[in-house]
CSV table of C-alpha atoms and ligand atoms in Angstrom, one decimal:
chain,number,residue,atom,x,y,z
G,17,MET,CA,0.0,0.1,0.2
G,18,ALA,CA,1.1,3.9,-0.9
G,19,THR,CA,1.8,5.9,1.4
G,20,TYR,CA,1.2,10.3,0.6
G,21,LEU,CA,2.1,12.5,2.9
G,22,ILE,CA,1.2,16.2,2.5
G,23,LEU,CA,3.6,19.3,4.6
G,24,LEU,CA,1.1,21.9,4.8
G,25,GLY,CA,2.0,25.6,5.5
G,26,PRO,CA,2.9,29.3,4.8
G,27,PRO,CA,5.8,29.8,2.5
G,28,GLY,CA,9.0,29.3,5.0
G,29,ALA,CA,6.9,27.7,7.4
G,30,GLY,CA,10.0,24.7,6.7
G,31,LYS,CA,8.3,22.0,4.6
G,32,GLY,CA,10.8,22.3,2.4
G,33,THR,CA,13.6,21.1,4.8
G,34,GLN,CA,12.0,19.1,6.9
G,35,ALA,CA,10.5,17.3,3.6
G,36,LYS,CA,14.1,16.2,2.7
G,37,LEU,CA,14.5,14.7,5.8
G,38,LEU,CA,11.8,13.1,6.2
G,39,ALA,CA,11.9,11.4,2.3
G,40,VAL,CA,14.8,10.1,3.4
G,41,GLU,CA,13.7,8.6,6.7
G,42,ALA,CA,10.8,7.5,5.3
G,43,GLY,CA,12.1,6.5,2.1
G,44,LEU,CA,9.5,8.4,0.2
G,45,PRO,CA,10.2,10.3,-3.2
G,46,HIS,CA,9.6,14.4,-2.1
G,47,ILE,CA,7.7,15.8,-4.6
G,48,SER,CA,7.7,19.7,-4.5
G,49,SER,CA,5.8,22.1,-6.4
G,50,GLY,CA,7.6,24.9,-6.5
G,51,ASP,CA,10.8,23.3,-7.1
G,52,ILE,CA,8.8,21.9,-10.2
G,53,PHE,CA,8.1,24.8,-11.8
G,54,ARG,CA,11.8,26.6,-10.7
G,55,GLN,CA,13.4,23.3,-12.4
G,56,ASN,CA,11.5,24.8,-15.5
G,57,LEU,CA,12.1,28.0,-15.1
G,58,THR,CA,15.6,27.9,-15.2
G,59,GLU,CA,15.3,25.4,-18.5
G,60,SER,CA,13.1,28.2,-19.8
G,61,THR,CA,10.0,24.9,-20.6
G,62,GLU,CA,6.6,26.2,-22.0
G,63,LEU,CA,5.6,25.6,-18.4
G,64,GLY,CA,8.5,27.5,-17.2
G,65,LYS,CA,7.0,30.5,-19.5
G,66,GLN,CA,3.8,30.3,-18.5
G,67,ALA,CA,4.5,29.5,-14.2
G,68,ARG,CA,7.0,32.8,-14.5
G,69,LEU,CA,3.9,34.8,-14.7
G,70,TYR,CA,2.4,33.9,-11.6
G,71,ILE,CA,5.7,32.9,-9.8
G,72,ASP,CA,7.6,36.3,-9.8
G,73,ARG,CA,4.5,38.0,-8.0
G,74,GLY,CA,3.5,35.6,-6.0
G,75,GLU,CA,0.7,34.5,-7.5
G,76,LEU,CA,-0.6,31.2,-7.2
G,77,VAL,CA,0.0,29.7,-10.8
G,78,PRO,CA,-3.6,28.2,-12.4
G,79,ASP,CA,-5.1,25.0,-10.9
G,80,ASP,CA,-5.4,22.8,-13.7
G,81,VAL,CA,-1.5,24.0,-14.8
G,82,THR,CA,0.1,22.4,-11.4
G,83,ILE,CA,-2.6,19.9,-11.2
G,84,ALA,CA,-2.0,18.1,-14.8
G,85,MET,CA,2.1,18.2,-13.5
G,86,ILE,CA,1.5,16.8,-10.2
G,87,ARG,CA,-0.3,14.2,-11.9
G,88,GLU,CA,2.5,13.6,-13.9
G,89,ARG,CA,5.1,13.6,-11.5
G,90,LEU,CA,3.2,11.1,-9.5
G,91,SER,CA,2.2,8.4,-12.1
G,92,ARG,CA,6.3,8.0,-12.4
G,93,PRO,CA,8.2,4.3,-11.2
G,94,ASP,CA,9.8,6.3,-8.3
G,95,CYS,CA,6.3,7.2,-6.8
G,96,GLN,CA,4.9,3.8,-6.5
G,97,ALA,CA,5.7,3.1,-2.9
G,98,GLY,CA,4.2,7.0,-2.3
G,99,ALA,CA,5.1,10.8,-2.0
G,100,ILE,CA,6.1,13.1,0.4
G,101,LEU,CA,4.1,16.2,-1.6
G,102,ASP,CA,5.5,19.9,-0.4
G,103,GLY,CA,4.0,22.8,-1.6
G,104,PHE,CA,0.5,20.6,-3.2
G,105,PRO,CA,-2.1,21.3,-2.5
G,106,ARG,CA,-2.4,24.5,-1.9
G,107,THR,CA,-6.2,24.9,-3.1
G,108,ILE,CA,-9.7,22.7,-2.2
G,109,ASP,CA,-9.3,22.1,-5.8
G,110,GLN,CA,-6.2,21.1,-5.4
G,111,ALA,CA,-7.1,19.4,-2.8
G,112,THR,CA,-9.7,17.4,-5.0
G,113,GLY,CA,-7.5,16.9,-8.0
G,114,LEU,CA,-5.4,15.0,-5.7
G,115,ASP,CA,-8.1,12.7,-4.3
G,116,GLU,CA,-8.8,11.7,-8.1
G,117,MET,CA,-5.6,11.0,-9.1
G,118,LEU,CA,-4.7,9.3,-5.4
G,119,ALA,CA,-8.3,7.3,-6.0
G,120,ALA,CA,-7.4,6.5,-9.4
G,121,PHE,CA,-4.1,4.5,-7.9
G,122,GLY,CA,-6.3,3.0,-5.5
G,123,SER,CA,-4.9,5.2,-2.5
G,124,GLY,CA,-5.6,8.2,-0.5
G,125,VAL,CA,-3.4,11.0,1.2
G,126,ASP,CA,-2.8,9.6,4.6
G,127,ARG,CA,-1.5,11.9,6.7
G,128,VAL,CA,-1.4,16.2,6.8
G,129,LEU,CA,1.6,17.7,8.3
G,130,TYR,CA,0.4,21.4,9.2
G,131,VAL,CA,3.3,23.2,10.3
G,132,ASP,CA,2.2,26.1,12.5
G,133,ILE,CA,4.5,29.4,12.4
G,134,ALA,CA,3.7,33.2,13.3
G,135,ASP,CA,4.4,35.3,10.4
G,136,GLU,CA,7.2,37.6,11.1
G,137,GLU,CA,9.0,34.9,11.6
G,138,LEU,CA,8.7,33.6,8.1
G,139,ILE,CA,9.6,36.8,7.3
G,140,ARG,CA,12.7,36.5,9.0
G,141,ARG,CA,13.5,33.1,7.0
G,142,LEU,CA,12.6,33.8,4.1
G,143,SER,CA,14.6,36.8,4.2
G,144,GLY,CA,17.8,35.4,5.4
G,145,ARG,CA,16.8,32.2,3.5
G,146,LEU,CA,20.0,30.8,0.5
G,147,VAL,CA,19.3,27.8,-2.1
G,148,CYS,CA,21.2,25.9,-4.1
G,149,ARG,CA,21.7,25.8,-7.6
G,150,ALA,CA,22.0,22.3,-8.7
G,151,GLN,CA,19.5,20.9,-6.0
G,152,GLY,CA,18.0,23.2,-4.0
G,153,HIS,CA,19.5,22.5,-0.8
G,154,ILE,CA,18.3,24.5,1.7
G,155,TYR,CA,20.6,26.9,4.0
G,156,HIS,CA,19.5,30.3,6.5
G,157,GLN,CA,22.1,32.8,6.8
G,158,ALA,CA,22.1,32.9,10.1
G,159,PHE,CA,20.0,30.3,11.1
G,160,ASN,CA,21.9,27.5,9.0
G,161,PRO,CA,24.8,29.0,6.8
G,162,PRO,CA,27.1,26.8,4.7
G,163,LYS,CA,30.4,26.2,5.7
G,164,GLN,CA,31.8,28.1,3.7
G,165,PRO,CA,30.0,31.1,2.3
G,166,GLY,CA,27.9,30.9,-0.8
G,167,VAL,CA,28.4,27.3,-1.6
G,168,CYS,CA,26.6,24.2,-1.1
G,169,ASP,CA,27.7,21.2,1.3
G,170,VAL,CA,26.4,18.6,-0.4
G,171,ASP,CA,27.4,19.4,-4.2
G,172,GLY,CA,29.2,22.1,-3.7
G,173,SER,CA,27.3,24.1,-6.3
G,174,ALA,CA,26.8,28.2,-5.8
G,175,LEU,CA,24.0,29.5,-3.0
G,176,TYR,CA,21.5,32.0,-4.6
G,177,GLN,CA,18.3,33.8,-2.9
G,178,ARG,CA,15.6,33.5,-4.8
G,179,GLU,CA,13.5,36.1,-6.8
G,180,ASP,CA,9.9,35.6,-4.1
G,181,ASP,CA,12.2,36.0,-1.0
G,182,LYS,CA,12.0,39.9,-1.7
G,183,GLU,CA,9.7,42.0,1.1
G,184,ALA,CA,6.9,42.4,-0.6
G,185,THR,CA,6.4,39.6,-2.6
G,186,VAL,CA,6.7,37.0,0.9
G,187,ARG,CA,4.7,39.4,2.4
G,188,HIS,CA,2.2,38.9,-1.2
G,189,ARG,CA,3.0,35.1,-1.2
G,190,ILE,CA,1.3,35.2,2.7
G,191,GLN,CA,-1.3,36.9,2.3
G,192,VAL,CA,-2.8,34.4,-0.7
G,193,TYR,CA,-1.4,31.8,1.5
G,194,MET,CA,-4.0,32.8,3.8
G,195,GLN,CA,-6.8,33.4,1.4
G,196,GLN,CA,-6.9,30.4,-0.9
G,197,THR,CA,-4.2,27.9,1.1
G,198,ALA,CA,-5.6,28.2,5.0
G,199,PRO,CA,-9.4,27.0,4.2
G,200,LEU,CA,-7.1,23.0,4.0
G,201,ILE,CA,-6.5,23.4,7.6
G,202,GLU,CA,-10.2,23.3,8.4
G,203,HIS,CA,-10.7,20.7,4.9
G,204,TYR,CA,-8.1,18.2,6.3
G,205,ARG,CA,-9.0,18.6,9.9
G,206,GLN,CA,-12.7,17.2,9.6
G,207,ARG,CA,-11.4,14.5,7.6
G,208,GLY,CA,-9.3,13.6,10.6
G,209,LEU,CA,-5.7,13.8,8.6
G,210,LEU,CA,-4.0,16.9,10.1
G,211,SER,CA,-1.0,16.7,12.5
G,212,GLU,CA,-0.3,20.0,13.7
G,213,ILE,CA,2.9,20.6,14.2
G,214,ASP,CA,5.3,23.9,16.0
G,215,GLY,CA,7.4,25.0,13.6
G,216,GLU,CA,9.1,27.8,15.1
G,217,GLN,CA,11.2,24.8,17.3
G,218,PRO,CA,14.7,24.1,16.4
G,219,VAL,CA,15.0,21.4,13.0
G,220,GLU,CA,15.5,18.4,14.8
G,221,ALA,CA,12.2,19.1,16.7
G,222,VAL,CA,10.0,19.6,13.8
G,223,THR,CA,11.1,16.4,12.4
G,224,ARG,CA,10.8,14.8,15.3
G,225,ASP,CA,7.4,16.1,16.1
G,226,MET,CA,6.6,15.3,12.6
G,227,LEU,CA,8.3,11.4,12.7
G,228,ALA,CA,5.9,10.7,15.8
G,229,ALA,CA,2.7,12.0,13.6
G,230,ILE,CA,3.8,10.0,11.2
G,231,GLY,CA,4.1,6.8,13.8
G,232,GLU,CA,7.9,6.4,12.4
G,233,GLY,CA,8.8,8.4,16.1
G,234,SER,CA,10.8,6.4,18.7
U,309,AP5,P1,6.7,26.8,-2.8
U,309,AP5,O1,8.9,26.8,-3.7
U,309,AP5,O2,6.3,25.7,-2.7
U,309,AP5,O3,7.2,28.2,-1.9
U,309,AP5,P2,6.4,28.3,-0.8
U,309,AP5,O4,5.7,27.2,-0.4
U,309,AP5,O5,5.9,30.1,-0.5
U,309,AP5,O6,7.4,27.9,0.4
U,309,AP5,P3,8.9,28.2,0.5
U,309,AP5,O7,9.7,27.2,0.2
U,309,AP5,O8,8.9,29.5,0.8
U,309,AP5,O9,9.1,27.8,2.1
U,309,AP5,P4,8.9,26.2,2.7
U,309,AP5,O10,7.7,25.7,3.6
U,309,AP5,O11,9.7,25.3,2.1
U,309,AP5,O12,10.6,26.3,3.7
U,309,AP5,P5,12.1,25.9,3.9
U,309,AP5,O13,12.3,24.9,4.7
U,309,AP5,O14,12.6,27.2,2.4
U,309,AP5,O15,6.3,28.1,-4.6
U,309,AP5,C1,6.8,28.9,-4.7
U,309,AP5,C2,5.7,29.4,-5.7
U,309,AP5,O16,5.6,28.5,-6.6
U,309,AP5,C3,4.7,30.0,-5.4
U,309,AP5,O17,4.4,31.3,-5.0
U,309,AP5,C4,3.4,29.4,-6.5
U,309,AP5,O18,3.7,30.4,-7.1
U,309,AP5,C5,3.6,28.3,-7.2
U,309,AP5,N1,3.8,27.1,-6.5
U,309,AP5,C6,3.9,26.2,-5.9
U,309,AP5,N2,3.8,25.3,-5.3
U,309,AP5,C7,2.2,25.8,-6.6
U,309,AP5,C8,0.7,24.8,-6.3
U,309,AP5,N3,0.8,23.9,-5.4
U,309,AP5,N4,-0.1,25.7,-7.0
U,309,AP5,C9,0.2,26.8,-7.2
U,309,AP5,N5,1.5,27.9,-7.3
U,309,AP5,C10,2.3,27.1,-6.8
U,309,AP5,O19,12.5,27.0,5.2
U,309,AP5,C11,12.8,28.8,4.9
U,309,AP5,C12,14.2,29.1,5.6
U,309,AP5,O20,13.9,28.9,7.3
U,309,AP5,C13,15.0,28.6,5.2
U,309,AP5,O21,16.1,29.5,5.0
U,309,AP5,C14,15.4,27.7,6.5
U,309,AP5,O22,17.4,26.8,6.2
U,309,AP5,C15,14.8,28.2,7.4
U,309,AP5,N6,14.1,27.2,8.5
U,309,AP5,C16,13.8,25.7,7.8
U,309,AP5,N7,13.5,25.4,8.8
U,309,AP5,C17,13.5,25.9,10.1
U,309,AP5,C18,13.6,26.0,11.5
U,309,AP5,N8,12.9,25.0,12.3
U,309,AP5,N9,14.5,26.9,12.8
U,309,AP5,C19,15.0,27.7,12.2
U,309,AP5,N10,14.6,28.1,10.2
U,309,AP5,C20,14.4,27.2,9.9
């Protein structure tokens, strides 16, 4: 039976950081809708050109485009045992689209890990975030600095600041999250699938709570 986990939370809550760690612990692929869009931006694909119009403004890419992209990704062989979804779904329509695609695989959402965190902490985190060019490894100038400034510890590639991490865009992304994504908290709580995780703890403590919530904690 495949396992599908969702990481839900505002921009900068630590979803990407945790998804990479959980992927190793749970032995499941990490599927980040934001990373797939950014990869397409870098490669200047048609999808990338379409997505750029929204991402640079801090808006959501339209549901039909996003759902089709995730359906294609989840159909690949490496997702046969399930996946850790980071940044998808982000609207009620995307959640419905996900239910339909998982039902077609004879499966469903197993657990939604909602990372709860205050807005001001999000601004601090995103304004200091650095991401590696090669594989998207995540750092923070103050909270999780690389050993050598500007260089990824894991693969040696250059670190950069995301275009959408400018403060004005971050504030808009948080508003978009409140309007379009936050309703998913209640949606999944009512279905008994939600686990609330305190996202303001150190990275290791957040991971520990997530593993406990999915029944893999010690
Ligand atoms: P996406 O890439 O998904 O961005 P996001 O959801 O806004 O989330 P972030 O990547 O900004 O933050 P995160 O929660 O992963 O935090 P991180 O671990 O990096 O989406 C980007 C754009 O793509 C969207 O705006 C939209 O346009 C489009 N898009 C994507 N998915 C879409 C969808 N489904 N539908 C439509 N459009 C979509 O951590 C942040 C920082 O904090 C890092 O520096 C990290 O080192 C640090 N940190 C993490 N944890 C801790 C901790 N516990 N303590 C201290 N520091 C920490």
